Amino acid sequence: MNLHDNLIKTRQVVSTFVEDVLVDGTELGIISFSDSADMIVPMTKITDDASRQNVATKLPSKCEGATDIGSALLKSLEVLERQSTQPSDTFIVVITDGSDTTGSNMNNVVETVIEAGAVVSIIALSNGDNRGLEQLAILTGGRYYFSSFSTISALEALLDIYTLLDVEQSHSPVLIISQREFLEKSESLKGSFLLDSSLGYNTRISITYTTDKPPDGIIVSPSGRRYCSIYPEYYNDPVLRRVKFTIPALAEVGLWSYQVTNTDNSSDDVFFVVTSSSRYKDIPPLKFSGSIMVDNSTWPLLSFIVAEVIQGNQPLRNLKVKALVNRPMADPIEIELFDNGIGADIVKNDGIYSRYFTSFTISGRYSAVVEMSDKRGDMIMTGSLDGHYQVAKAYAGSVHIEHVKLPSLDTSSILVDDFPPMRITDLRVLQTSQAEGMIVLAWTAPGDDADHDRASYYNILMSHTADTLIDAMDLPIIDSKLVIQGKLDSPQPFGMREKIVLKMETYKNKNESFVFAVFAVDDSGNKGRTSNLVTVGFGYAPDVVTQEYLNDLMSDRHPDTKVAPADQKVAIASVVGLAAGLLVVTIIGTFIVHYAALRRAKQKEREFSEAKNMNTVTVGSGV
């Protein structure tokens, strides 16, 4: 794709962000830069559609080859100073497709930006990867986004940055769907999206294209109302190459369908985007966020993915959360995240879903997007419809992972499995019987590589004192003959409960204590760390019978009986999706979004990554 096409794609994304995402009251300015930086739009308050279109029409229409990122950052600080705006209350977003090639000394510029307290986030739009720019984002407390076809779109990155701002506005737009497709002549993109009962205000459907002729777009509401080019809701901007449908009043609740057909003789690169806002002012919006984290200094690498879902100040529980991880030189991999207090997840049912990531390929950039949806039967969704439910998305970040033990592109080395099963942390005693010498133990299966798949077998350690288990060089493993129920050589998949019944050689009237621990071993011989310790005292204390053991007895005797879940079910009005999926490439400008009456973002995640080149910066302020 040439520079002109890159510029068009970037203009499409920025104009969509300005016209369909930013809330009224936002102040926006545009700084265009190549070998120098110039303010082409002064700080302008967004108050209505006319002010949005005025800003969009002034986006850069041509691009130069040079890239002086330093001058753009300094110009941004200068603009904020003239506005009497504290840089420490500001987010600066830089969008670019190349490395800094000329002009200001970046080391000095970075020091100036850090001293001013401005937060700089960077959206890199190219096939390369510039770690210097990533470091700039990290040092200033911002985020780094690597936008390519296989990772994240620039619009998704802008939306993610927007959610970091503490915007307490009920009508902040939610991105319902974002889809990209390459269409040959007469080929169509078809699909559907759900508007539940909480959405419908200011609903807009945008279709961007790259051909001379606009695609034919048909939108059908749940009642069968058709929207197409002959109706007033349709608008085509031939300069931006964007078709837009603005749904009047409140959009219908239900399942909408769409069809986009390429009408040009050449192939088309199409993006389909739907945004909508809450129809109720008193319902707080749902917020979705994610992170991918790694410590490059350890081996095996310690890496995990985290997603958080809240509505107002309340966490949302019992969701199904998946992460799609893009990896270098390999297909993306999908993993499920859990809020079960096991493995990478620290606290159960706190609305934070986590999972270790161990599926590394080579040294390079890894990025993740998380998807969240309701689990039917576990979560009551009064806003959902029969047969359909809303899927929410959030960008979880991008990180450059590099380690001497990871293969690289120029080597033929093979990645060896050095990842052991995770440590078991919930070993517990369910029941004891001194008369029978019986002890029932339970724990949660740890998996193979950290918390993935299943281990190869377990070893149970037993001693009469805790010191022996803690200090012994050769740990005392029990004889498998003592196991009368359960199988140590057939572990369950990660997250499932394991139960083992032991029959100890003991005497009825003798006081005796037993201390147990357990660890898992994978098929490569990697041993997990020893679990927590549990103690059984025959004669020193009465026999133990836990409620968990009684529940097991009830289930065994009455298989059809459903035991009440330990966690209370959660009822919410609706679940709405927020995220994106657009791909844009190149911009030569800087647009600044800052919020005057807004606090600085509550969270500014610092991630380990690389960085890229930029030609667009965003600074702004809002109410």
Coordinates of C-alpha atoms in Angstrom, one line a residue:
M1 CA 0.0 0.0 0.0
N2 CA 1.5 3.4 -1.0
L3 CA 1.7 6.6 1.1
H4 CA -1.5 8.0 -0.5
D5 CA -3.5 4.9 0.4
N6 CA -2.1 4.9 3.9
L7 CA -3.1 8.5 4.3
I8 CA -6.7 7.8 3.2
K9 CA -7.0 4.9 5.6
T10 CA -5.7 7.0 8.5
R11 CA -8.1 9.9 7.6
Q12 CA -10.9 7.4 7.6
V13 CA -10.1 6.2 11.1
V14 CA -9.5 9.6 12.6
S15 CA -12.6 11.1 11.1
T16 CA -14.7 8.2 12.4
F17 CA -13.1 8.7 15.8
V18 CA -13.9 12.4 15.8
E19 CA -17.4 12.2 14.3
D20 CA -18.7 9.0 16.0
V21 CA -16.7 8.5 19.2
L22 CA -15.7 11.8 20.9
V23 CA -18.4 13.1 23.3
D24 CA -19.6 16.7 23.2
G25 CA -17.3 19.1 25.1
T26 CA -14.1 17.5 23.9
E27 CA -11.5 20.0 22.7
L28 CA -9.5 18.8 19.7
G29 CA -6.5 20.2 17.8
I30 CA -4.6 18.9 14.8
I31 CA -0.8 19.1 14.4
S32 CA 0.6 18.1 11.0
F33 CA 4.3 17.2 10.9
S34 CA 6.9 15.8 8.5
D35 CA 10.3 17.4 8.9
S36 CA 8.6 20.1 11.0
A37 CA 5.4 20.5 12.9
D38 CA 2.5 22.9 12.2
M39 CA -0.8 23.5 13.9
I40 CA -3.4 23.1 11.2
V41 CA -6.5 23.2 13.4
P42 CA -6.5 25.2 16.6
M43 CA -8.0 23.8 19.8
T44 CA -11.7 23.4 18.9
K45 CA -14.5 22.4 21.2
I46 CA -16.7 19.6 19.8
T47 CA -20.3 20.7 20.4
D48 CA -22.3 19.3 17.4
D49 CA -22.1 17.5 14.1
A50 CA -21.0 20.7 12.3
S51 CA -18.0 21.1 14.5
R52 CA -17.0 17.5 14.1
Q53 CA -17.2 17.7 10.3
N54 CA -15.2 21.0 10.4
V55 CA -12.4 19.2 12.1
A56 CA -12.6 16.1 9.9
T57 CA -12.4 18.2 6.7
K58 CA -9.1 19.7 7.9
L59 CA -7.2 16.5 8.3
P60 CA -4.0 16.4 6.3
S61 CA -4.6 15.7 2.6
K62 CA -1.0 15.0 1.6
C63 CA 2.0 13.4 3.2
E64 CA 5.8 13.9 3.1
G65 CA 8.5 11.3 3.5
A66 CA 10.2 12.8 6.6
T67 CA 9.1 12.1 10.1
D68 CA 10.2 14.4 13.0
I69 CA 8.3 13.0 15.9
G70 CA 10.3 15.1 18.4
S71 CA 9.1 18.4 16.9
A72 CA 5.5 17.1 17.0
L73 CA 5.7 16.3 20.7
L74 CA 7.3 19.7 21.5
K75 CA 4.6 21.4 19.4
S76 CA 1.9 19.6 21.4
L77 CA 3.4 20.8 24.7
E78 CA 3.6 24.4 23.3
V79 CA -0.1 24.3 22.3
L80 CA -1.1 23.1 25.7
E81 CA 1.0 25.8 27.4
R82 CA -0.8 28.4 25.2
Q83 CA -4.1 27.0 26.3
S84 CA -3.0 27.3 30.0
T85 CA -3.6 23.5 30.2
Q86 CA -1.4 21.4 32.4
P87 CA 0.4 18.7 30.4
S88 CA 0.0 16.4 33.4
D89 CA -3.7 16.4 32.7
T90 CA -3.2 15.4 29.1
F91 CA -3.0 12.4 26.9
I92 CA -1.0 12.8 23.7
V93 CA -1.5 10.2 21.0
V94 CA 1.0 9.8 18.2
I95 CA 0.1 7.9 15.1
T96 CA 2.8 7.1 12.6
D97 CA 4.0 4.6 10.0
G98 CA 7.8 5.1 10.2
S99 CA 10.8 5.8 12.4
D100 CA 11.9 9.2 13.5
T101 CA 14.1 10.3 10.6
T102 CA 15.1 13.9 11.1
G103 CA 14.9 16.9 13.4
S104 CA 14.9 17.0 17.2
N105 CA 17.1 15.0 19.5
M106 CA 14.6 12.4 20.8
N107 CA 16.5 11.8 24.1
N108 CA 16.1 15.5 25.0
V109 CA 12.5 15.5 23.8
V110 CA 11.6 12.5 25.9
E111 CA 13.1 14.1 29.0
T112 CA 11.1 17.3 28.3
V113 CA 7.9 15.3 27.9
I114 CA 8.5 13.3 31.1
E115 CA 9.3 16.5 33.0
A116 CA 6.1 18.1 31.8
G117 CA 4.1 15.0 33.0
A118 CA 2.3 14.4 29.7
V119 CA 1.2 10.8 29.0
V120 CA 2.1 9.8 25.4
S121 CA 0.5 6.8 23.7
I122 CA 1.8 5.6 20.3
I123 CA 0.0 3.9 17.5
A124 CA 2.5 2.4 15.1
L125 CA 1.1 1.7 11.6
S126 CA 3.5 -0.4 9.6
N127 CA 4.9 -3.9 9.2
G128 CA 8.1 -2.9 11.0
D129 CA 8.4 -2.5 14.8
N130 CA 10.2 0.4 16.5
R131 CA 11.1 -0.4 20.1
G132 CA 12.4 3.2 20.7
L133 CA 8.9 4.6 20.3
E134 CA 7.5 1.9 22.6
Q135 CA 10.0 2.9 25.2
L136 CA 8.8 6.5 24.9
A137 CA 5.2 5.4 25.7
I138 CA 6.4 3.3 28.6
L139 CA 8.5 6.0 30.1
T140 CA 5.6 8.5 30.0
G141 CA 3.0 6.1 31.4
G142 CA 1.2 5.6 28.0
R143 CA 0.4 2.6 25.9
Y144 CA 2.0 1.3 22.8
Y145 CA -0.1 -0.1 19.9
F146 CA 1.3 -2.0 17.0
S147 CA -1.3 -1.9 14.2
S148 CA -1.2 -4.3 11.4
F149 CA -3.7 -6.6 9.7
S150 CA -3.1 -9.4 12.1
T151 CA -3.0 -7.4 15.3
I152 CA -5.0 -4.3 16.1
S153 CA -6.5 -1.4 14.1
A154 CA -5.8 2.2 14.8
L155 CA -9.5 2.8 15.6
E156 CA -9.4 0.1 18.2
A157 CA -6.3 1.6 19.7
L158 CA -7.9 5.1 19.8
L159 CA -11.0 3.6 21.5
D160 CA -8.8 1.8 24.0
I161 CA -7.0 5.1 24.8
Y162 CA -10.3 6.8 25.1
T163 CA -11.5 4.3 27.8
L164 CA -8.4 5.1 29.9
L165 CA -9.8 8.6 30.3
D166 CA -12.1 9.0 33.3
V167 CA -15.1 10.0 31.2
E168 CA -18.2 10.0 33.4
Q169 CA -20.6 10.5 30.5
S170 CA -23.5 8.1 30.1
H171 CA -23.7 8.6 26.3
S172 CA -20.1 7.7 25.6
P173 CA -20.3 5.5 22.4
V174 CA -19.7 1.8 22.5
L175 CA -18.1 0.1 19.5
I176 CA -20.5 -2.8 18.7
I177 CA -18.8 -4.4 15.8
S178 CA -15.7 -3.8 13.7
Q179 CA -14.9 -6.0 10.8
R180 CA -12.4 -5.9 7.9
E181 CA -12.7 -7.8 4.7
F182 CA -11.0 -7.8 1.2
L183 CA -13.7 -8.0 -1.4
E184 CA -13.2 -8.9 -5.0
K185 CA -15.6 -7.6 -7.7
S186 CA -19.3 -8.3 -6.8
E187 CA -18.2 -10.1 -3.6
S188 CA -20.2 -9.3 -0.4
L189 CA -19.5 -9.0 3.3
K190 CA -22.5 -10.3 5.3
G191 CA -23.2 -10.5 9.0
S192 CA -25.3 -9.3 11.9
F193 CA -25.0 -7.4 15.2
L194 CA -27.1 -7.1 18.3
L195 CA -28.4 -3.9 19.9
D196 CA -29.7 -4.9 23.3
S197 CA -32.2 -2.9 25.4
S198 CA -29.5 -0.6 26.9
L199 CA -28.3 0.7 23.6
G200 CA -29.7 2.6 20.6
Y201 CA -28.9 6.3 21.1
N202 CA -26.8 7.9 18.4
T203 CA -26.3 4.7 16.5
R204 CA -24.0 5.1 13.5
I205 CA -22.8 2.6 10.8
S206 CA -19.7 3.4 8.9
I207 CA -18.3 1.6 5.8
T208 CA -14.8 2.7 4.6
Y209 CA -13.5 1.6 1.2
T210 CA -10.5 2.1 -1.1
T211 CA -12.0 1.8 -4.6
D212 CA -13.3 4.7 -6.8
K213 CA -16.9 3.5 -6.5
P214 CA -18.5 3.2 -3.1
P215 CA -19.7 -0.3 -2.1
D216 CA -23.4 -1.1 -2.0
G217 CA -24.5 -1.2 1.6
I218 CA -27.8 -2.5 2.9
I219 CA -28.7 -2.4 6.6
V220 CA -31.9 -4.2 7.9
S221 CA -33.4 -3.5 11.3
P222 CA -35.0 -6.2 13.5
S223 CA -38.5 -5.2 12.2
G224 CA -37.3 -5.4 8.5
R225 CA -36.8 -1.6 7.9
R226 CA -34.1 -1.3 5.2
Y227 CA -31.5 1.4 5.0
C228 CA -29.6 1.9 1.7
S229 CA -28.4 4.6 -0.6
I230 CA -31.9 5.9 -1.6
Y231 CA -32.8 6.9 2.0
P232 CA -31.8 10.1 3.8
E233 CA -29.9 8.2 6.5
Y234 CA -27.3 7.4 3.9
Y235 CA -24.3 9.6 3.2
N236 CA -21.2 9.0 1.0
D237 CA -18.0 11.1 1.4
P238 CA -16.0 10.4 -1.9
V239 CA -13.0 12.3 -0.5
L240 CA -12.7 10.2 2.7
R241 CA -14.2 7.2 0.8
R242 CA -16.6 6.5 3.6
V243 CA -20.3 5.5 3.6
K244 CA -22.2 6.4 6.7
F245 CA -25.7 5.5 8.0
T246 CA -27.0 7.6 10.9
I247 CA -30.0 5.9 12.5
P248 CA -32.4 8.6 13.7
A249 CA -33.9 8.8 17.3
L250 CA -33.5 5.5 19.1
A251 CA -32.4 2.4 17.1
E252 CA -34.6 -0.7 17.4
V253 CA -33.6 -3.3 19.9
G254 CA -32.8 -6.7 18.4
L255 CA -30.7 -8.4 15.8
W256 CA -29.6 -6.2 12.8
S257 CA -28.2 -7.6 9.6
Y258 CA -26.0 -6.1 7.0
Q259 CA -24.6 -6.7 3.5
V260 CA -21.8 -4.8 1.8
T261 CA -21.1 -5.5 -1.8
N262 CA -18.1 -4.4 -3.9
T263 CA -19.5 -2.5 -7.0
D264 CA -16.1 -1.6 -8.4
N265 CA -14.1 -3.6 -11.0
S266 CA -11.0 -3.8 -8.7
S267 CA -10.7 -5.4 -5.3
D268 CA -11.7 -3.4 -2.3
D269 CA -10.4 -3.2 1.3
V270 CA -13.6 -2.7 3.4
F271 CA -14.1 -1.8 7.1
F272 CA -17.5 -2.1 8.6
V273 CA -18.0 -0.3 12.0
V274 CA -21.1 0.1 14.2
T275 CA -21.2 2.4 17.3
S276 CA -24.0 3.2 19.6
S277 CA -24.6 4.8 23.0
S278 CA -26.7 4.0 26.0
R279 CA -30.3 5.1 25.7
Y280 CA -30.5 5.6 29.5
K281 CA -28.6 8.3 31.4
D282 CA -28.9 6.6 34.8
I283 CA -27.3 3.3 33.7
P284 CA -23.5 3.4 34.1
P285 CA -21.7 2.1 31.0
L286 CA -19.8 -1.2 31.0
K287 CA -16.0 -0.8 30.9
F288 CA -13.7 -3.4 29.5
S289 CA -9.9 -3.4 29.8
G290 CA -7.0 -5.8 29.3
S291 CA -3.3 -6.3 29.6
I292 CA -0.6 -8.7 28.5
M293 CA 2.4 -8.7 30.7
V294 CA 5.8 -10.5 30.6
D295 CA 9.0 -10.5 32.5
N296 CA 11.8 -11.0 30.0
S297 CA 14.4 -11.5 32.7
T298 CA 13.2 -14.9 33.9
W299 CA 13.2 -18.4 32.4
P300 CA 10.8 -19.9 31.9
L301 CA 9.2 -16.6 30.9
L302 CA 6.6 -15.3 33.3
S303 CA 3.8 -14.0 31.2
F304 CA 0.1 -13.6 31.7
I305 CA -3.0 -12.0 30.2
V306 CA -5.5 -10.1 32.3
A307 CA -9.0 -8.7 31.5
E308 CA -11.3 -6.6 33.8
V309 CA -15.0 -6.0 33.4
I310 CA -16.9 -3.5 35.5
Q311 CA -20.2 -1.6 35.4
G312 CA -20.0 1.5 37.5
N313 CA -17.9 0.4 40.5
Q314 CA -19.2 -3.2 40.4
P315 CA -17.3 -6.1 38.9
L316 CA -19.1 -8.5 36.5
R317 CA -18.8 -12.1 37.4
N318 CA -19.5 -15.4 35.6
L319 CA -18.5 -14.3 32.2
K320 CA -16.9 -16.3 29.5
V321 CA -13.6 -14.5 28.6
K322 CA -11.3 -15.5 25.8
A323 CA -8.0 -14.0 24.6
L324 CA -6.9 -14.2 21.0
V325 CA -3.1 -13.9 21.0
N326 CA -1.2 -13.0 17.8
R327 CA 2.3 -14.5 17.7
P328 CA 5.2 -14.1 15.3
M329 CA 5.6 -16.7 12.6
A330 CA 2.6 -18.7 13.8
D331 CA -1.2 -18.7 13.7
P332 CA -3.0 -16.8 16.5
I333 CA -3.9 -18.9 19.5
E334 CA -7.1 -18.6 21.6
I335 CA -7.1 -19.2 25.4
E336 CA -9.8 -18.9 28.0
L337 CA -9.3 -16.6 31.0
F338 CA -10.7 -17.4 34.4
D339 CA -11.9 -15.6 37.5
N340 CA -11.5 -18.6 39.7
G341 CA -8.7 -17.6 42.1
I342 CA -6.4 -20.3 40.6
G343 CA -3.1 -20.0 38.8
A344 CA -2.6 -16.6 37.4
D345 CA -5.9 -15.4 38.9
I346 CA -5.3 -14.2 42.4
V347 CA -8.8 -13.4 43.8
K348 CA -11.9 -15.4 42.9
N349 CA -15.0 -13.5 41.6
D350 CA -13.5 -10.0 41.6
G351 CA -14.3 -9.4 37.9
I352 CA -10.6 -9.8 36.9
Y353 CA -10.0 -12.7 34.6
S354 CA -6.5 -14.0 34.1
R355 CA -4.4 -16.8 32.6
Y356 CA -0.7 -17.6 32.1
F357 CA 0.6 -17.5 28.6
T358 CA 3.2 -20.0 27.6
S359 CA 2.7 -20.6 23.8
F360 CA 5.7 -18.7 22.7
T361 CA 7.1 -19.2 19.2
I362 CA 10.2 -17.0 18.6
S363 CA 11.4 -13.7 19.9
G364 CA 9.2 -10.9 18.6
R365 CA 6.0 -9.0 19.1
Y366 CA 2.9 -10.6 20.8
S367 CA -0.4 -8.8 21.0
A368 CA -3.8 -9.8 22.4
V369 CA -7.5 -8.9 22.2
V370 CA -9.9 -10.3 24.8
E371 CA -13.5 -11.1 24.1
M372 CA -16.2 -11.3 26.9
S373 CA -19.6 -12.8 26.7
D374 CA -22.2 -14.2 29.1
K375 CA -22.4 -17.8 30.1
R376 CA -26.0 -18.9 29.5
G377 CA -27.5 -20.2 32.7
D378 CA -24.8 -18.7 35.0
M379 CA -25.5 -15.1 34.3
I380 CA -29.0 -13.6 34.0
M381 CA -29.0 -11.3 31.0
T382 CA -32.3 -9.4 30.8
G383 CA -31.0 -7.5 27.8
S384 CA -30.1 -10.5 25.7
L385 CA -32.3 -12.1 23.0
D386 CA -33.1 -15.8 22.3
G387 CA -30.4 -17.4 20.4
H388 CA -28.1 -14.4 20.4
Y389 CA -25.9 -12.6 23.0
Q390 CA -23.6 -9.6 22.9
V391 CA -19.8 -10.1 22.7
A392 CA -17.6 -7.5 24.2
K393 CA -14.0 -6.9 23.1
A394 CA -11.0 -5.1 24.6
Y395 CA -7.5 -4.6 23.4
A396 CA -5.1 -6.3 25.9
G397 CA -1.9 -4.7 24.6
S398 CA 1.2 -5.5 22.7
V399 CA 4.5 -6.6 24.0
H400 CA 7.9 -7.4 22.5
I401 CA 9.2 -10.6 24.0
E402 CA 12.9 -11.5 23.7
H403 CA 15.0 -14.1 25.4
V404 CA 18.2 -16.0 24.6
K405 CA 16.3 -19.3 25.0
L406 CA 13.6 -18.3 22.5
P407 CA 14.4 -19.2 18.8
S408 CA 14.9 -16.3 16.4
L409 CA 14.2 -15.9 12.7
D410 CA 17.8 -16.5 11.7
T411 CA 18.3 -19.7 13.7
S412 CA 17.0 -23.2 13.3
S413 CA 16.8 -23.9 17.1
I414 CA 13.7 -25.5 18.6
L415 CA 11.9 -24.2 21.6
V416 CA 12.3 -26.7 24.4
D417 CA 9.4 -27.3 26.9
D418 CA 10.8 -25.8 30.1
F419 CA 7.4 -24.7 31.5
P420 CA 6.4 -26.8 34.5
P421 CA 2.9 -27.2 35.8
M422 CA 1.8 -24.4 38.1
R423 CA 2.0 -24.8 41.9
I424 CA -1.1 -26.3 43.6
T425 CA -2.3 -23.8 46.2
D426 CA -5.6 -25.2 47.4
L427 CA -4.7 -28.7 48.7
R428 CA -7.3 -29.5 51.4
V429 CA -8.6 -32.3 53.6
L430 CA -12.2 -33.3 52.9
Q431 CA -12.7 -36.2 55.4
T432 CA -10.7 -38.3 57.8
S433 CA -11.5 -41.6 59.7
Q434 CA -9.0 -42.9 62.2
A435 CA -10.9 -46.1 62.6
E436 CA -10.5 -46.9 58.9
G437 CA -7.2 -45.1 58.5
M438 CA -8.9 -43.1 55.7
I439 CA -7.9 -39.6 54.5
V440 CA -9.7 -37.8 51.6
L441 CA -7.6 -35.1 49.9
A442 CA -8.7 -32.6 47.1
W443 CA -7.1 -29.9 45.0
T444 CA -7.5 -28.1 41.7
A445 CA -5.8 -29.6 38.7
P446 CA -2.9 -27.3 37.7
G447 CA -2.5 -28.2 34.0
D448 CA 0.7 -28.9 32.1
D449 CA 2.5 -25.7 31.0
A450 CA 1.6 -23.5 34.0
D451 CA -2.2 -23.6 33.8
H452 CA -2.8 -25.1 30.3
D453 CA -3.9 -28.6 29.3
R454 CA -3.2 -31.3 31.8
A455 CA -0.2 -32.6 33.7
S456 CA 1.2 -36.1 33.3
Y457 CA 1.0 -37.3 36.9
Y458 CA 1.0 -36.3 40.5
N459 CA 3.3 -37.1 43.4
I460 CA 1.9 -36.9 47.0
L461 CA 4.4 -36.2 49.7
M462 CA 3.9 -37.4 53.2
S463 CA 5.8 -37.0 56.5
H464 CA 5.0 -36.9 60.2
T465 CA 6.4 -33.3 60.5
A466 CA 6.2 -30.2 58.4
D467 CA 9.9 -29.6 58.8
T468 CA 10.7 -32.8 56.9
L469 CA 8.7 -31.7 53.9
I470 CA 10.2 -28.2 53.9
D471 CA 13.8 -29.2 54.5
A472 CA 14.2 -32.6 52.9
M473 CA 16.4 -32.9 49.8
D474 CA 14.8 -36.2 48.8
L475 CA 11.1 -35.7 49.3
P476 CA 9.2 -38.7 50.8
I477 CA 6.7 -39.7 48.1
I478 CA 3.9 -42.0 49.2
D479 CA 3.4 -45.5 47.8
S480 CA 0.7 -45.6 45.2
K481 CA -0.7 -48.7 46.9
L482 CA -2.1 -46.3 49.6
V483 CA -4.4 -44.7 47.0
I484 CA -7.7 -46.6 47.1
Q485 CA -9.7 -44.1 45.0
G486 CA -8.6 -41.7 42.3
K487 CA -5.6 -41.9 39.9
L488 CA -2.4 -40.1 40.4
D489 CA -1.3 -41.0 36.8
S490 CA -4.4 -39.5 35.1
P491 CA -4.7 -35.8 36.0
Q492 CA -7.7 -33.8 35.1
P493 CA -7.5 -30.7 32.8
F494 CA -6.6 -27.4 34.4
G495 CA -9.3 -26.1 36.7
M496 CA -11.0 -29.4 37.4
R497 CA -11.2 -30.8 40.9
E498 CA -9.0 -33.7 41.9
K499 CA -10.0 -36.1 44.7
I500 CA -7.8 -38.8 46.1
V501 CA -8.7 -41.3 48.9
L502 CA -5.8 -42.7 51.0
K503 CA -5.8 -45.7 53.3
M504 CA -3.0 -45.2 55.8
E505 CA -1.3 -47.9 57.8
T506 CA -2.1 -46.8 61.3
Y507 CA -3.3 -48.1 64.6
K508 CA -6.8 -47.4 66.0
N509 CA -5.7 -46.2 69.5
K510 CA -2.4 -44.6 68.5
N511 CA -2.0 -40.8 68.2
E512 CA -0.3 -40.1 64.9
S513 CA 0.0 -37.0 62.7
F514 CA 0.5 -36.8 58.9
V515 CA 1.6 -33.8 56.8
F516 CA 0.8 -33.9 53.1
A517 CA 1.8 -31.9 50.0
V518 CA 1.5 -32.6 46.3
F519 CA 3.1 -31.5 43.1
A520 CA 2.5 -32.2 39.4
V521 CA 4.9 -33.4 36.7
D522 CA 4.4 -32.9 33.0
D523 CA 5.3 -35.1 30.1
S524 CA 8.7 -33.5 29.7
G525 CA 9.6 -34.2 33.3
N526 CA 9.2 -30.6 34.5
K527 CA 8.1 -30.6 38.1
G528 CA 5.7 -28.0 39.6
R529 CA 6.5 -26.4 42.9
T530 CA 5.4 -28.2 46.1
S531 CA 1.9 -27.3 47.2
N532 CA 0.7 -25.8 50.4
L533 CA 0.9 -28.2 53.4
V534 CA -2.1 -29.9 55.1
T535 CA -2.0 -31.8 58.4
V536 CA -4.1 -34.7 59.7
G537 CA -4.0 -35.6 63.4
F538 CA -5.3 -39.1 64.2
G539 CA -6.1 -39.2 67.9
Y540 CA -5.1 -35.6 68.5
A541 CA -8.3 -34.2 67.0
P542 CA -11.8 -35.6 66.1
D543 CA -12.3 -37.0 62.6
V544 CA -13.0 -34.3 59.9
V545 CA -16.1 -34.3 57.7
T546 CA -16.4 -31.1 55.5
Q547 CA -19.5 -29.8 53.7
E548 CA -17.7 -30.4 50.4
Y549 CA -17.4 -34.1 51.3
L550 CA -21.1 -34.2 52.2
N551 CA -22.0 -32.6 48.9
D552 CA -20.1 -35.3 47.2
L553 CA -22.0 -38.0 49.1
M554 CA -25.3 -36.3 48.1
S555 CA -24.3 -36.2 44.4
D556 CA -23.2 -39.9 44.5
R557 CA -26.5 -41.0 46.0
H558 CA -28.8 -38.7 44.0
P559 CA -27.1 -38.0 40.6
D560 CA -29.9 -35.8 39.4
T561 CA -29.8 -33.5 42.5
K562 CA -28.3 -30.1 41.7
V563 CA -26.2 -28.7 44.5
A564 CA -26.5 -24.9 44.9
P565 CA -23.5 -23.1 43.6
A566 CA -21.1 -21.5 46.1
D567 CA -21.2 -18.2 44.2
Q568 CA -24.3 -16.2 43.9
K569 CA -25.5 -15.5 40.4
V570 CA -25.4 -12.0 39.1
A571 CA -28.2 -10.2 37.4
I572 CA -27.5 -7.2 35.2
A573 CA -29.6 -5.2 32.8
S574 CA -27.4 -5.9 29.8
V575 CA -23.9 -6.6 28.6
V576 CA -22.6 -4.3 25.9
G577 CA -19.5 -4.7 23.8
L578 CA -16.7 -2.2 23.7
A579 CA -13.7 -2.5 21.4
A580 CA -12.8 -2.5 17.8
G581 CA -11.3 -4.0 14.7
L582 CA -10.1 -1.5 12.1
L583 CA -6.8 -1.4 10.3
V584 CA -5.3 1.9 9.2
V585 CA -1.9 2.7 8.0
T586 CA -0.2 6.1 8.0
I587 CA -0.9 9.5 9.0
I588 CA 1.0 12.7 8.9
G589 CA -0.4 14.8 11.6
T590 CA -0.9 15.0 15.2
F591 CA -4.2 15.2 16.8
I592 CA -4.4 16.0 20.4
V593 CA -7.3 15.1 22.7
H594 CA -7.1 16.5 26.2
Y595 CA -9.8 16.8 28.9
A596 CA -9.8 20.1 30.8
A597 CA -12.2 19.1 33.6
L598 CA -11.1 15.5 33.5
R599 CA -8.8 13.8 36.0
R600 CA -5.8 12.1 34.7
A601 CA -6.6 8.5 33.8
K602 CA -6.9 6.2 36.8
Q603 CA -4.7 3.6 35.3
K604 CA -1.8 4.1 33.0
E605 CA -0.5 0.7 32.3
R606 CA 3.2 0.3 31.7
E607 CA 3.9 -2.7 29.5
F608 CA 7.1 -4.3 28.1
S609 CA 7.2 -3.7 24.3
E610 CA 8.7 -2.1 21.3
A611 CA 7.7 1.0 19.5
K612 CA 7.1 2.4 16.1
N613 CA 7.1 5.5 13.9
M614 CA 4.5 8.2 14.0
N615 CA 3.0 10.8 11.9
T616 CA -0.1 11.7 13.9
V617 CA -0.4 13.0 17.4
T618 CA -3.5 13.6 19.4
V619 CA -4.0 16.1 22.2
G620 CA -7.3 17.2 23.5
S621 CA -9.4 18.4 26.3
G622 CA -13.0 17.9 27.3
V623 CA -15.6 18.4 29.9

